[in-house]
Each structure stands twice: as C-alpha cells, then as structure tokens.
Short mmCIF file of C-alpha atoms in Angstrom, two decimals:
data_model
loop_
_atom_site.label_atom_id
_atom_site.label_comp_id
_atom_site.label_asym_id
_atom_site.label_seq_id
_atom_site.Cartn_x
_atom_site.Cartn_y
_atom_site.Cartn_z
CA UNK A 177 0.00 0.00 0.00
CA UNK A 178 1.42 3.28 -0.68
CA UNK A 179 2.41 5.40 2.55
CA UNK A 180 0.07 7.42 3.73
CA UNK A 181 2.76 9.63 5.11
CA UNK A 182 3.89 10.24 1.30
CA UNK A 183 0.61 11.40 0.63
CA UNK A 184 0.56 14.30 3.84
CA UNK A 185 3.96 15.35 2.68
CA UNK A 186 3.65 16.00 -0.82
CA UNK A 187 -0.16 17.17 -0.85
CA UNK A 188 0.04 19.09 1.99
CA UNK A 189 -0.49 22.53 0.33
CA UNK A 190 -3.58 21.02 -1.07
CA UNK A 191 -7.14 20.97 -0.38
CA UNK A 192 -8.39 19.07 -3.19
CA UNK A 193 -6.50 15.85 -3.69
CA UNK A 194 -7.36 15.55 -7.40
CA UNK A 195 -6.56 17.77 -10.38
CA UNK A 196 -9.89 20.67 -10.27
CA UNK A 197 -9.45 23.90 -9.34
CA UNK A 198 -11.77 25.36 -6.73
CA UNK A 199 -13.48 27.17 -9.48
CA UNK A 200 -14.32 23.90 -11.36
CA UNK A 201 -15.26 22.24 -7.65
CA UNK A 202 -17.77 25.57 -6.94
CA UNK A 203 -19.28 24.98 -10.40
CA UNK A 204 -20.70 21.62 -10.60
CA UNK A 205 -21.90 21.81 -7.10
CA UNK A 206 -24.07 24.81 -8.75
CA UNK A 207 -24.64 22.92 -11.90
CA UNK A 208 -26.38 19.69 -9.95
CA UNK A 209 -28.81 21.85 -8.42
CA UNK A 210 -28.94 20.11 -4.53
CA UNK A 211 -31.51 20.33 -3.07
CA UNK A 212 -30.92 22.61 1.05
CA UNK A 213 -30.15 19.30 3.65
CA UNK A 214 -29.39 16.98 1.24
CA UNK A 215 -27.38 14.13 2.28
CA UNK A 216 -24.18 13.20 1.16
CA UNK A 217 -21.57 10.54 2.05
CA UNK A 218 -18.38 11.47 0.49
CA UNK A 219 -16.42 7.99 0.84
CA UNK A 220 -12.05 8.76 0.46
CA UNK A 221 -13.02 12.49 0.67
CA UNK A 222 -9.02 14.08 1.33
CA UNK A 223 -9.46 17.74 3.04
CA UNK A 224 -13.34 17.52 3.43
CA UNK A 225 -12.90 20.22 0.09
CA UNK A 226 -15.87 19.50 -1.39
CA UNK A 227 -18.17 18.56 1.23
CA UNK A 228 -17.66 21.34 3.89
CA UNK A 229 -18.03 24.16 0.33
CA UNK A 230 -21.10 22.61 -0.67
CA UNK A 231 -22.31 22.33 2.29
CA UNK A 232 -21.52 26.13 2.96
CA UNK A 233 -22.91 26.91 -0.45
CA UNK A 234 -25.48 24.98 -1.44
CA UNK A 235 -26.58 23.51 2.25
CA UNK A 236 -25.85 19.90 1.75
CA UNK A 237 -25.26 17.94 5.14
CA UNK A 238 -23.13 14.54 5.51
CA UNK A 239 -20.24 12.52 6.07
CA UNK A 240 -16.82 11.99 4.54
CA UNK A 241 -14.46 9.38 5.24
CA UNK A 242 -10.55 8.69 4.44
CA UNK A 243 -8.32 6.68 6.00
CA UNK A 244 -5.50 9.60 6.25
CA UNK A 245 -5.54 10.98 9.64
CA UNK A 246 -3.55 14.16 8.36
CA UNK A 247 -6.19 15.02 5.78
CA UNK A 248 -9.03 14.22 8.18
CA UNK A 249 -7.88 16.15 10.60
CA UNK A 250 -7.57 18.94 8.12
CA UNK A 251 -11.03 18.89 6.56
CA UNK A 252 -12.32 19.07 10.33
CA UNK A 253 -10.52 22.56 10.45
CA UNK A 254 -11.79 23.41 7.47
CA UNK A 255 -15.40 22.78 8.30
CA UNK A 256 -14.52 25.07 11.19
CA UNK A 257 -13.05 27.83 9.37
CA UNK A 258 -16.34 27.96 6.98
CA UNK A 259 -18.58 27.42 10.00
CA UNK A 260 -20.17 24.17 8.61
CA UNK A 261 -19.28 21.86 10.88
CA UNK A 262 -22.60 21.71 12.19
CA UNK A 263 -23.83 20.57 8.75
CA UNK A 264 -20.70 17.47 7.82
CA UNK A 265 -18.86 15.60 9.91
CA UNK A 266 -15.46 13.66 9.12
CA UNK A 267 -14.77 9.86 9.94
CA UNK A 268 -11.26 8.40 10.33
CA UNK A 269 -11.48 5.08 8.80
CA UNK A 270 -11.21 3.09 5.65
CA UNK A 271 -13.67 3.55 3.01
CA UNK A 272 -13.68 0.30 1.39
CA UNK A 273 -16.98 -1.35 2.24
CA UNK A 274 -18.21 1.79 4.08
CA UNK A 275 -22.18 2.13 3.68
CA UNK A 276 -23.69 4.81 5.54
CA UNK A 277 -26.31 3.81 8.54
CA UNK A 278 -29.09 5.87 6.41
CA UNK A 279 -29.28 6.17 2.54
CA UNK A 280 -27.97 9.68 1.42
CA UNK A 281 -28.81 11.80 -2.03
CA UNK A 282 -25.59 11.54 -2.88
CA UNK A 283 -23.26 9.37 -2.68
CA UNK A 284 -19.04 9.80 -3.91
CA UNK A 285 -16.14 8.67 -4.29
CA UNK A 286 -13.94 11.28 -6.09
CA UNK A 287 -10.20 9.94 -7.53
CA UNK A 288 -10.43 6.81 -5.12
CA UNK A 289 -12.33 3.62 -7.29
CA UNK A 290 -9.61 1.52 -5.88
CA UNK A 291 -11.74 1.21 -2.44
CA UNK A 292 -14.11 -0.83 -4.88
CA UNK A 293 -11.36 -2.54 -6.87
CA UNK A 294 -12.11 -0.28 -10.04
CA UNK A 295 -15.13 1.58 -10.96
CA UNK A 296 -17.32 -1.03 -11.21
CA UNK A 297 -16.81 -2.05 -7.92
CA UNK A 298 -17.15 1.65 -6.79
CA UNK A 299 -20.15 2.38 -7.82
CA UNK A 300 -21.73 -1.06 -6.75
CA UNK A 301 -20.40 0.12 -3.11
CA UNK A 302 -22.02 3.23 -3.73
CA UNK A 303 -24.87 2.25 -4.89
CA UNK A 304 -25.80 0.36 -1.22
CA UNK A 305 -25.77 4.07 0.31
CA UNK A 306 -27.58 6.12 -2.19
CA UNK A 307 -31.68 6.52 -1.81
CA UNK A 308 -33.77 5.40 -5.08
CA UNK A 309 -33.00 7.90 -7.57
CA UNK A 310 -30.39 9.39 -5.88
CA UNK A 311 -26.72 10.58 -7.28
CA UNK A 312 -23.50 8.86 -7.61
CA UNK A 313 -19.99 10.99 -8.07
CA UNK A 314 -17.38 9.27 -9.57
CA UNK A 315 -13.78 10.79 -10.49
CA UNK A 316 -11.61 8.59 -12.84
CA UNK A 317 -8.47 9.22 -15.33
CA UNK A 318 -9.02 8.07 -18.65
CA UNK A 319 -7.08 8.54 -22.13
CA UNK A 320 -6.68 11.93 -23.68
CA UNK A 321 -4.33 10.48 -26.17
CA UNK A 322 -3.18 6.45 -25.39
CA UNK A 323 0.61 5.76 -24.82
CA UNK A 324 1.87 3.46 -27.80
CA UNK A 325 5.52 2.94 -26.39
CA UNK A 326 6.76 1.21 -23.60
CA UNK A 327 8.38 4.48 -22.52
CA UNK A 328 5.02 6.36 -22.32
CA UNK A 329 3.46 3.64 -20.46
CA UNK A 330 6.09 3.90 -17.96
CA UNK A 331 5.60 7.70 -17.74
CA UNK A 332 1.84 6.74 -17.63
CA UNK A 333 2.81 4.63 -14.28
CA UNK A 334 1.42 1.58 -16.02
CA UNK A 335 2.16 -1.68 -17.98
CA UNK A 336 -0.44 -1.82 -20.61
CA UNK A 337 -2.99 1.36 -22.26
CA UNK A 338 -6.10 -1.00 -21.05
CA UNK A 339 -5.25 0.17 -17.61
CA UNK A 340 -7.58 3.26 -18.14
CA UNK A 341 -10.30 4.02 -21.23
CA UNK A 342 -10.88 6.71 -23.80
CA UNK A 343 -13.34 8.99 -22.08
CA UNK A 344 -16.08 7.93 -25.01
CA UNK A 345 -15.79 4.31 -23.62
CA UNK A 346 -15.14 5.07 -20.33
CA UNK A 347 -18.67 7.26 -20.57
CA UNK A 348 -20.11 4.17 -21.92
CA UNK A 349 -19.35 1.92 -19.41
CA UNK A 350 -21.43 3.93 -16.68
CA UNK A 351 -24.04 3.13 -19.31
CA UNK A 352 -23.44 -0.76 -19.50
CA UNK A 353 -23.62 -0.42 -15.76
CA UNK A 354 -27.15 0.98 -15.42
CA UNK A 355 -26.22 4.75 -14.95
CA UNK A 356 -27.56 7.74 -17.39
CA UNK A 357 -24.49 9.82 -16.84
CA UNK A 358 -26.43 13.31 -15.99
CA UNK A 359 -23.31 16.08 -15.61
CA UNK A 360 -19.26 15.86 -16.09
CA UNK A 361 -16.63 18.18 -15.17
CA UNK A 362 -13.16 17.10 -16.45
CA UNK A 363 -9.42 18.39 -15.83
CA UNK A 364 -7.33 20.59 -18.25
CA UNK A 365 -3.53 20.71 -18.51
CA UNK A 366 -3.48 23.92 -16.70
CA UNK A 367 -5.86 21.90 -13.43
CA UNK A 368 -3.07 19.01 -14.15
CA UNK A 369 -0.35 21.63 -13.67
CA UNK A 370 -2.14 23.45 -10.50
CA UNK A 371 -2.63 19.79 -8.86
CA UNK A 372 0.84 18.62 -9.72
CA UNK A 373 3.46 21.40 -9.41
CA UNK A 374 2.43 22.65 -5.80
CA UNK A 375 3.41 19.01 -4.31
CA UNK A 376 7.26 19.17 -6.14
CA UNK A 377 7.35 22.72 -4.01
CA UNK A 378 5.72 20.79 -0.86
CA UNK A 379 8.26 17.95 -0.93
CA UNK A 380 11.51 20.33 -1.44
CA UNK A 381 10.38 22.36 1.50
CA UNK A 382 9.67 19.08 3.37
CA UNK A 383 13.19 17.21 2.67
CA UNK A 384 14.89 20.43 3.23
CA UNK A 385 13.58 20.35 6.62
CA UNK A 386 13.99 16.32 7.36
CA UNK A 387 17.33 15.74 6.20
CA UNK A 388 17.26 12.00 8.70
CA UNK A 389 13.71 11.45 7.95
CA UNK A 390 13.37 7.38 6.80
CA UNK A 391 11.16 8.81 3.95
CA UNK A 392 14.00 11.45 2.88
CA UNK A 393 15.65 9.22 0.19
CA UNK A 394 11.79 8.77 -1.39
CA UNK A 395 11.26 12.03 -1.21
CA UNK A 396 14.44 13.25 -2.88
CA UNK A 397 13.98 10.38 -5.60
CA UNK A 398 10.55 11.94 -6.19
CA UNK A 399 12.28 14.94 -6.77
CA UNK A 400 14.15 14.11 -9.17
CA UNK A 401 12.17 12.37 -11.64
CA UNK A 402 8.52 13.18 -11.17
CA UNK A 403 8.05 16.62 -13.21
CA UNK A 404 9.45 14.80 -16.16
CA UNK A 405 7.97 11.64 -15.63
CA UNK A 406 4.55 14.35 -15.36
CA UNK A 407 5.38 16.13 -18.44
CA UNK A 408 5.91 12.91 -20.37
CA UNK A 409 3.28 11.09 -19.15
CA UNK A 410 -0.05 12.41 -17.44
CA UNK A 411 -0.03 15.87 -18.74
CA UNK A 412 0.17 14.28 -22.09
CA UNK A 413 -1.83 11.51 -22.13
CA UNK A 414 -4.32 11.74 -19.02
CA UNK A 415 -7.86 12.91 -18.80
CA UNK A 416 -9.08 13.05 -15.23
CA UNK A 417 -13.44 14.07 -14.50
CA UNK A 418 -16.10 13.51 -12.20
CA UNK A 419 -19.15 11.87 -13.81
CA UNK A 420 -22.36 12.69 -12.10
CA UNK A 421 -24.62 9.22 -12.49
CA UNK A 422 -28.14 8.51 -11.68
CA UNK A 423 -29.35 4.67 -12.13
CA UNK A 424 -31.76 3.57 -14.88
#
C-alpha cells in the first residue's frame, strides 16, 4: 500500500487531492442543483474540500471518510473555518466497504475507485448508500491520447494502455452499468499543472527540513524524476473528471 505519510507530505499545500481547481469544484456543485439538507456521504473524501463548500454553499449535510488521519484532521478545520461543521462531519477510517447507517442523495467517491477494486466495484459500493434515484460521483483518469511505447506507459505509471479508457468508452461503461451519466466536469492541462506542481514545491520544502527522515531518500527520488515523468506522461496523455450518475 502506498504510505500514507507520502501522501501528507507531498499534498500538503492542497485541499483538493485531485486535479480541479476550486473554481471547477464551486461549479458543478451549482450545476447539480442540490436540493438545502441533502445528504451526502463522500467515501475517500481528502481535506473535506468539497463537502464542507457545498455544504456552505449549497446547504448539503453529511459525512466523509478517508483513512488519512492528516487530511481528516484537516477537513475538520476546514469545516470550522467555513462554519459548517454543524452541517458534515469527518470519519477516520477506511472507506472500502463503508455504507452509511441511512441512505444519502448523494453518494461519492472522487479519484479513489480503488476502495471498490475499479469503478465497477465503486459504484456497486455506492450504490448500497444512495436513496432510489439518488446521485452517484465518480472521479476517474481516462485517455486523452493512449501511450503506444513502452516508454510512455512507464511515464503513464502503467504496464499496458487498457489500464484506463478513452473517455467515449469510459462514458459508456457507466451506461453498461445501469447509470444515465447526468453532468461531467473534467481536468485541463493547466488543473493538471495546478494539482501537480504545488506538491514538487511541498516535498523540497519538506526534505529540506527532514534531512534523517526514513522517507527522505523517497522524497528526494521523487524529486528528481517526477516533473518529467509528469510532463511525459499524465499531462500528455491523461484525462481526469467527475461523472455525475443517476441509475436507470
């Protein structure tokens, strides 16, 4: 399992944990018109981002759970510092094969699917949370362009191109799966470049500061081959949205 640890160092000047800008966040919470109170269970939820703004926003109330006690512990101070922590609340745990006590409107898991083994899996998990005719959230990569050479693949971080989709098929397997896929937002290079960057800047600062740390040697390694390994692979070749689903 990847170290949790990594994660807190090099994302900690973020609050979303996926590549949308807080302008691309703010607009599809507008553009799914929630309903005031509804319920959401945001399942591998990072920072709380999106649950304690729309809940400041657009009055949603719920849960979100993630496993990293660093970025829970953030998205409770966050909820403070908008004044909705009335409204969500944030649960330490692991979110694979988390179903909430009572079905919620809306159910998500944004830039997470492996807590269900894939998307499939994902949205069967959660689908046991969600009300009748309620709302799934899913963020996935998929293919902007495929990687045809072993060398792209490797920038890609994978071993073969059927690792991810072309968004077309990736659009019509929510539809295979029983979903009518009812809004989208999807990353640009210049979301890539705002999600990316700011964690090369985090992890300098942090090694600079933790010269004995056991993680130092990752860190620096990082470092040293990640923005081109970026440049080469997912700012070339990766697509990245959240697909807003409601079952047939």
């Amino acid at each position: 399992m990847f170290d949790l640890r990594l994660f807190s160092i090099r994302e900690s000047r973020h609050r979303i944990h996926n590549p949308l800008t807080e302008r691309q966040l703010g607009d599809l919470g507008e553009r799914l018109d929630l309903p005031a109170g509804a319920r959401f269970l945001d399942l591998a939820c990072g920072s709380g981002e999106m649950l304690s703004t729309w809940a400041r926003d657009h009055g949603v109330t719920g849960v979100g759970v993630d496993l990293n006690p660093d970025f829970v512990a953030a998205a409770r101070a966050r909820a403070d510092e908008l004044g909705t922590s009335d409204a969500v609340r944030f649960v330490e745990a692991d979110a694979a094969g988390y179903v909430a006590d009572e079905a919620v409107d809306v159910a998500a898991c944004v830039g997470a699917t492996w807590i269900g083994d894939g998307v499939p899996g994902t949205l069967d998990l959660l689908s046991r949370s969600v009300r009748p005719g309620g709302m799934l959230l899913v963020g996935e990569p998929y293919w902007r362009t495929s990687p045809a050479t072993p060398e792209a693949l490797a920038a890609c971080g994978v071993e073969s191109a059927d690792a991810y989709l072309p968004l077309p098929d990736l659009l019509a397997s929510f539809g295979a799966q029983g979903y009518d896929v009812v809004e989208m937002v999807c990353a640009t290079e210049e979301s890539w470049d705002r999600y990316m960057a700011p964690q090369w800047l985090a992890m300098r600062r942090w090694a600079d500061t933790h010269p004995g740390h056991e993680l130092h040697d990752e860190v620096r390694r990082l470092l040293a081959t990640e923005p081109q390994q970026y440049a080469a692979g997912a700012r070339m070749h990766f697509g990245w949205g959240v697909f807003a689903l409601i079952a047939r």
